[in-house]
Amino acid sequence: MQRETSADFDRFVLDRSTALLRTAVLLVGDVGHAEDILQTALLRLATRWKSITAPEAFVRQVLVNLARDRWRWARRRVSEEELTNAERVPAGPDPADMVADRDTLRRALAKLPRRQREVVVLRFFADLSVAETAETLRMSEGTVKAHTSRAVARLRELLGEQITEKAHGV
């Protein structure tokens, strides 16, 4: 399906930008940087709007790539302090609401290895399937499942009773 109008693009941005921003914040841990990478991703989408058949998947892939670029450039993991200072992004229902303290969740996510963090953010906060997560991260479904299992186990260690079955889907 080919998209022809800028009105369709505007509608997509209005409908999906809050959820995409939340994903970006969880990936990079900083609202300002998340807004920057989302804007870059949406600009890339705008230039290809007529030819992209899955715009949300395209934007998520760009967000992951830009977050990785930031990690490579910084040569360090996102610090706990950056995540602690990240502001809450207004949104609808959010699985993170099941954890009593958002800052605790952000600190726990910061302690995960980059790949595990990406998988958790895409699977449980962007609500992607295993197959969609695998495609976005360019890894096998088995690898997504392995990273998910390890990440959930580590989050259970870090969060104890605060994490619920519903929050991580296991």
PDB file of C-alpha atoms in Angstrom:
ATOM      1  CA  MET A   1       0.000   0.000   0.000  1.00  0.00           C
ATOM      2  CA  GLN A   2       1.427   3.358  -0.997  1.00  0.00           C
ATOM      3  CA  ARG A   3       0.767   6.411   1.124  1.00  0.00           C
ATOM      4  CA  GLU A   4       0.153   9.601  -0.804  1.00  0.00           C
ATOM      5  CA  THR A   5      -0.810  12.405   1.553  1.00  0.00           C
ATOM      6  CA  SER A   6       0.957  14.388   4.197  1.00  0.00           C
ATOM      7  CA  ALA A   7      -2.315  14.251   6.144  1.00  0.00           C
ATOM      8  CA  ASP A   8      -1.759  10.502   6.588  1.00  0.00           C
ATOM      9  CA  PHE A   9       1.721  11.192   7.921  1.00  0.00           C
ATOM     10  CA  ASP A  10       0.396  13.878  10.281  1.00  0.00           C
ATOM     11  CA  ARG A  11      -2.273  11.477  11.541  1.00  0.00           C
ATOM     12  CA  PHE A  12       0.363   8.763  12.118  1.00  0.00           C
ATOM     13  CA  VAL A  13       2.525  11.192  14.108  1.00  0.00           C
ATOM     14  CA  LEU A  14      -0.431  12.330  16.225  1.00  0.00           C
ATOM     15  CA  ASP A  15      -1.598   8.777  16.871  1.00  0.00           C
ATOM     16  CA  ARG A  16       1.745   7.083  17.585  1.00  0.00           C
ATOM     17  CA  SER A  17       4.238   9.710  18.780  1.00  0.00           C
ATOM     18  CA  THR A  18       3.483   9.345  22.501  1.00  0.00           C
ATOM     19  CA  ALA A  19       4.001   5.577  22.476  1.00  0.00           C
ATOM     20  CA  LEU A  20       7.106   5.920  20.309  1.00  0.00           C
ATOM     21  CA  LEU A  21       8.499   8.590  22.652  1.00  0.00           C
ATOM     22  CA  ARG A  22       7.933   6.294  25.632  1.00  0.00           C
ATOM     23  CA  THR A  23       9.874   3.567  23.800  1.00  0.00           C
ATOM     24  CA  ALA A  24      12.686   6.014  23.031  1.00  0.00           C
ATOM     25  CA  VAL A  25      12.867   7.177  26.671  1.00  0.00           C
ATOM     26  CA  LEU A  26      13.141   3.592  27.869  1.00  0.00           C
ATOM     27  CA  LEU A  27      15.858   2.886  25.294  1.00  0.00           C
ATOM     28  CA  VAL A  28      18.048   5.919  26.052  1.00  0.00           C
ATOM     29  CA  GLY A  29      16.950   6.904  29.559  1.00  0.00           C
ATOM     30  CA  ASP A  30      16.797  10.634  28.879  1.00  0.00           C
ATOM     31  CA  VAL A  31      13.686  12.507  27.736  1.00  0.00           C
ATOM     32  CA  GLY A  32      15.608  15.192  25.849  1.00  0.00           C
ATOM     33  CA  HIS A  33      17.691  12.707  23.901  1.00  0.00           C
ATOM     34  CA  ALA A  34      14.627  10.521  23.340  1.00  0.00           C
ATOM     35  CA  GLU A  35      12.800  13.485  21.806  1.00  0.00           C
ATOM     36  CA  ASP A  36      15.817  14.128  19.555  1.00  0.00           C
ATOM     37  CA  ILE A  37      16.042  10.567  18.263  1.00  0.00           C
ATOM     38  CA  LEU A  38      12.278  10.372  17.772  1.00  0.00           C
ATOM     39  CA  GLN A  39      12.366  13.582  15.743  1.00  0.00           C
ATOM     40  CA  THR A  40      15.206  12.164  13.634  1.00  0.00           C
ATOM     41  CA  ALA A  41      13.300   8.911  13.134  1.00  0.00           C
ATOM     42  CA  LEU A  42      10.137  10.753  12.103  1.00  0.00           C
ATOM     43  CA  LEU A  43      12.109  12.921   9.671  1.00  0.00           C
ATOM     44  CA  ARG A  44      13.550   9.785   8.089  1.00  0.00           C
ATOM     45  CA  LEU A  45      10.054   8.355   7.857  1.00  0.00           C
ATOM     46  CA  ALA A  46       8.721  11.561   6.289  1.00  0.00           C
ATOM     47  CA  THR A  47      11.291  11.395   3.491  1.00  0.00           C
ATOM     48  CA  ARG A  48      10.252   7.818   2.707  1.00  0.00           C
ATOM     49  CA  TRP A  49       6.553   8.047   3.609  1.00  0.00           C
ATOM     50  CA  LYS A  50       5.233   7.013   0.192  1.00  0.00           C
ATOM     51  CA  SER A  51       7.311   3.833   0.057  1.00  0.00           C
ATOM     52  CA  ILE A  52       7.224   2.577   3.677  1.00  0.00           C
ATOM     53  CA  THR A  53       4.509  -0.028   4.191  1.00  0.00           C
ATOM     54  CA  ALA A  54       5.018  -0.488   7.961  1.00  0.00           C
ATOM     55  CA  PRO A  55       5.749   2.988   9.343  1.00  0.00           C
ATOM     56  CA  GLU A  56       5.702   2.106  13.038  1.00  0.00           C
ATOM     57  CA  ALA A  57       8.123  -0.784  12.553  1.00  0.00           C
ATOM     58  CA  PHE A  58      10.363   1.506  10.493  1.00  0.00           C
ATOM     59  CA  VAL A  59      10.407   4.173  13.229  1.00  0.00           C
ATOM     60  CA  ARG A  60      11.097   1.588  15.970  1.00  0.00           C
ATOM     61  CA  GLN A  61      14.033   0.229  13.958  1.00  0.00           C
ATOM     62  CA  VAL A  62      15.444   3.740  13.522  1.00  0.00           C
ATOM     63  CA  LEU A  63      14.983   4.416  17.265  1.00  0.00           C
ATOM     64  CA  VAL A  64      16.896   1.252  18.171  1.00  0.00           C
ATOM     65  CA  ASN A  65      19.665   2.103  15.702  1.00  0.00           C
ATOM     66  CA  LEU A  66      19.976   5.676  16.967  1.00  0.00           C
ATOM     67  CA  ALA A  67      20.021   4.462  20.584  1.00  0.00           C
ATOM     68  CA  ARG A  68      22.804   2.019  19.673  1.00  0.00           C
ATOM     69  CA  ASP A  69      24.724   4.818  17.978  1.00  0.00           C
ATOM     70  CA  ARG A  70      24.498   6.807  21.200  1.00  0.00           C
ATOM     71  CA  TRP A  71      25.759   3.868  23.248  1.00  0.00           C
ATOM     72  CA  ARG A  72      28.640   3.283  20.847  1.00  0.00           C
ATOM     73  CA  TRP A  73      29.569   6.930  20.810  1.00  0.00           C
ATOM     74  CA  ALA A  74      29.465   7.262  24.571  1.00  0.00           C
ATOM     75  CA  ARG A  75      31.243   3.906  25.043  1.00  0.00           C
ATOM     76  CA  ARG A  76      29.302   3.340  28.215  1.00  0.00           C
ATOM     77  CA  ARG A  77      25.942   2.170  29.373  1.00  0.00           C
ATOM     78  CA  VAL A  78      23.244   4.678  30.185  1.00  0.00           C
ATOM     79  CA  SER A  79      24.021   5.769  33.711  1.00  0.00           C
ATOM     80  CA  GLU A  80      21.712   5.223  36.616  1.00  0.00           C
ATOM     81  CA  GLU A  81      21.648   8.968  37.204  1.00  0.00           C
ATOM     82  CA  GLU A  82      20.332   9.690  33.692  1.00  0.00           C
ATOM     83  CA  LEU A  83      17.537   7.184  34.153  1.00  0.00           C
ATOM     84  CA  THR A  84      16.677   8.502  37.591  1.00  0.00           C
ATOM     85  CA  ASN A  85      16.345  11.999  36.134  1.00  0.00           C
ATOM     86  CA  ALA A  86      14.226  10.874  33.166  1.00  0.00           C
ATOM     87  CA  GLU A  87      10.779  12.437  33.295  1.00  0.00           C
ATOM     88  CA  ARG A  88       7.600  10.414  32.967  1.00  0.00           C
ATOM     89  CA  VAL A  89       6.181  10.543  29.463  1.00  0.00           C
ATOM     90  CA  PRO A  90       2.412  11.077  29.532  1.00  0.00           C
ATOM     91  CA  ALA A  91       0.644   8.107  28.008  1.00  0.00           C
ATOM     92  CA  GLY A  92      -2.216   5.711  28.268  1.00  0.00           C
ATOM     93  CA  PRO A  93      -1.946   2.426  30.137  1.00  0.00           C
ATOM     94  CA  ASP A  94       1.667   1.518  30.706  1.00  0.00           C
ATOM     95  CA  PRO A  95       3.010  -1.835  31.971  1.00  0.00           C
ATOM     96  CA  ALA A  96       5.476   0.117  34.108  1.00  0.00           C
ATOM     97  CA  ASP A  97       2.523   1.299  36.208  1.00  0.00           C
ATOM     98  CA  MET A  98       2.506  -2.213  37.686  1.00  0.00           C
ATOM     99  CA  VAL A  99       5.806  -1.468  39.378  1.00  0.00           C
ATOM    100  CA  ALA A 100       5.378   0.699  42.459  1.00  0.00           C
ATOM    101  CA  ASP A 101       8.245   3.023  41.684  1.00  0.00           C
ATOM    102  CA  ARG A 102       9.079   4.108  38.120  1.00  0.00           C
ATOM    103  CA  ASP A 103      12.540   5.245  39.138  1.00  0.00           C
ATOM    104  CA  THR A 104      13.243   1.784  40.501  1.00  0.00           C
ATOM    105  CA  LEU A 105      12.212   0.288  37.169  1.00  0.00           C
ATOM    106  CA  ARG A 106      14.396   2.714  35.215  1.00  0.00           C
ATOM    107  CA  ARG A 107      17.383   1.931  37.435  1.00  0.00           C
ATOM    108  CA  ALA A 108      16.762  -1.798  37.008  1.00  0.00           C
ATOM    109  CA  LEU A 109      16.534  -1.434  33.212  1.00  0.00           C
ATOM    110  CA  ALA A 110      19.819   0.488  33.233  1.00  0.00           C
ATOM    111  CA  LYS A 111      21.506  -2.480  34.900  1.00  0.00           C
ATOM    112  CA  LEU A 112      20.538  -4.872  32.102  1.00  0.00           C
ATOM    113  CA  PRO A 113      22.953  -5.509  29.235  1.00  0.00           C
ATOM    114  CA  ARG A 114      22.048  -3.438  26.165  1.00  0.00           C
ATOM    115  CA  ARG A 115      20.521  -6.326  24.161  1.00  0.00           C
ATOM    116  CA  GLN A 116      18.395  -7.512  27.086  1.00  0.00           C
ATOM    117  CA  ARG A 117      17.213  -3.965  27.689  1.00  0.00           C
ATOM    118  CA  GLU A 118      16.252  -3.538  24.024  1.00  0.00           C
ATOM    119  CA  VAL A 119      14.304  -6.806  24.072  1.00  0.00           C
ATOM    120  CA  VAL A 120      12.449  -5.922  27.286  1.00  0.00           C
ATOM    121  CA  VAL A 121      11.558  -2.428  26.076  1.00  0.00           C
ATOM    122  CA  LEU A 122      10.265  -3.671  22.725  1.00  0.00           C
ATOM    123  CA  ARG A 123       8.463  -6.746  24.069  1.00  0.00           C
ATOM    124  CA  PHE A 124       6.788  -5.315  27.145  1.00  0.00           C
ATOM    125  CA  PHE A 125       6.654  -1.551  26.738  1.00  0.00           C
ATOM    126  CA  ALA A 126       6.218  -1.291  22.950  1.00  0.00           C
ATOM    127  CA  ASP A 127       4.094  -4.478  23.122  1.00  0.00           C
ATOM    128  CA  LEU A 128       5.774  -6.230  20.183  1.00  0.00           C
ATOM    129  CA  SER A 129       5.511  -9.953  19.597  1.00  0.00           C
ATOM    130  CA  VAL A 130       8.586 -12.180  19.703  1.00  0.00           C
ATOM    131  CA  ALA A 131       8.623 -12.199  15.886  1.00  0.00           C
ATOM    132  CA  GLU A 132       8.312  -8.402  15.625  1.00  0.00           C
ATOM    133  CA  THR A 133      11.050  -7.917  18.214  1.00  0.00           C
ATOM    134  CA  ALA A 134      13.307 -10.356  16.367  1.00  0.00           C
ATOM    135  CA  GLU A 135      12.750  -8.518  13.102  1.00  0.00           C
ATOM    136  CA  THR A 136      13.356  -5.097  14.657  1.00  0.00           C
ATOM    137  CA  LEU A 137      16.576  -6.186  16.384  1.00  0.00           C
ATOM    138  CA  ARG A 138      17.656  -8.419  13.488  1.00  0.00           C
ATOM    139  CA  MET A 139      18.044 -11.527  15.609  1.00  0.00           C
ATOM    140  CA  SER A 140      16.374 -14.915  15.723  1.00  0.00           C
ATOM    141  CA  GLU A 141      13.201 -15.519  17.695  1.00  0.00           C
ATOM    142  CA  GLY A 142      15.128 -17.974  19.871  1.00  0.00           C
ATOM    143  CA  THR A 143      17.636 -15.264  20.731  1.00  0.00           C
ATOM    144  CA  VAL A 144      14.797 -12.886  21.627  1.00  0.00           C
ATOM    145  CA  LYS A 145      13.320 -15.551  23.925  1.00  0.00           C
ATOM    146  CA  ALA A 146      16.703 -16.205  25.555  1.00  0.00           C
ATOM    147  CA  HIS A 147      17.339 -12.484  26.152  1.00  0.00           C
ATOM    148  CA  THR A 148      13.795 -12.116  27.481  1.00  0.00           C
ATOM    149  CA  SER A 149      14.224 -14.990  29.909  1.00  0.00           C
ATOM    150  CA  ARG A 150      17.554 -13.694  31.218  1.00  0.00           C
ATOM    151  CA  ALA A 151      16.278 -10.131  31.478  1.00  0.00           C
ATOM    152  CA  VAL A 152      13.127 -11.141  33.346  1.00  0.00           C
ATOM    153  CA  ALA A 153      15.178 -13.256  35.757  1.00  0.00           C
ATOM    154  CA  ARG A 154      17.521 -10.320  36.392  1.00  0.00           C
ATOM    155  CA  LEU A 155      14.621  -7.905  36.836  1.00  0.00           C
ATOM    156  CA  ARG A 156      13.082 -10.304  39.353  1.00  0.00           C
ATOM    157  CA  GLU A 157      16.359 -10.221  41.300  1.00  0.00           C
ATOM    158  CA  LEU A 158      16.503  -6.441  41.164  1.00  0.00           C
ATOM    159  CA  LEU A 159      12.828  -5.680  41.733  1.00  0.00           C
ATOM    160  CA  GLY A 160      11.816  -8.572  43.949  1.00  0.00           C
ATOM    161  CA  GLU A 161       8.101  -8.559  44.688  1.00  0.00           C
ATOM    162  CA  GLN A 162       7.461  -5.369  42.715  1.00  0.00           C
ATOM    163  CA  ILE A 163       7.393  -7.162  39.380  1.00  0.00           C
ATOM    164  CA  THR A 164       4.204  -9.049  38.547  1.00  0.00           C
ATOM    165  CA  GLU A 165       3.405 -11.848  36.142  1.00  0.00           C
ATOM    166  CA  LYS A 166       1.340  -9.397  34.097  1.00  0.00           C
ATOM    167  CA  ALA A 167       4.185  -6.881  33.810  1.00  0.00           C
ATOM    168  CA  HIS A 168       6.581  -9.289  32.123  1.00  0.00           C
ATOM    169  CA  GLY A 169       4.203 -11.737  30.460  1.00  0.00           C
ATOM    170  CA  VAL A 170       5.999 -14.882  31.624  1.00  0.00           C
TER     171      VAL A 170
END
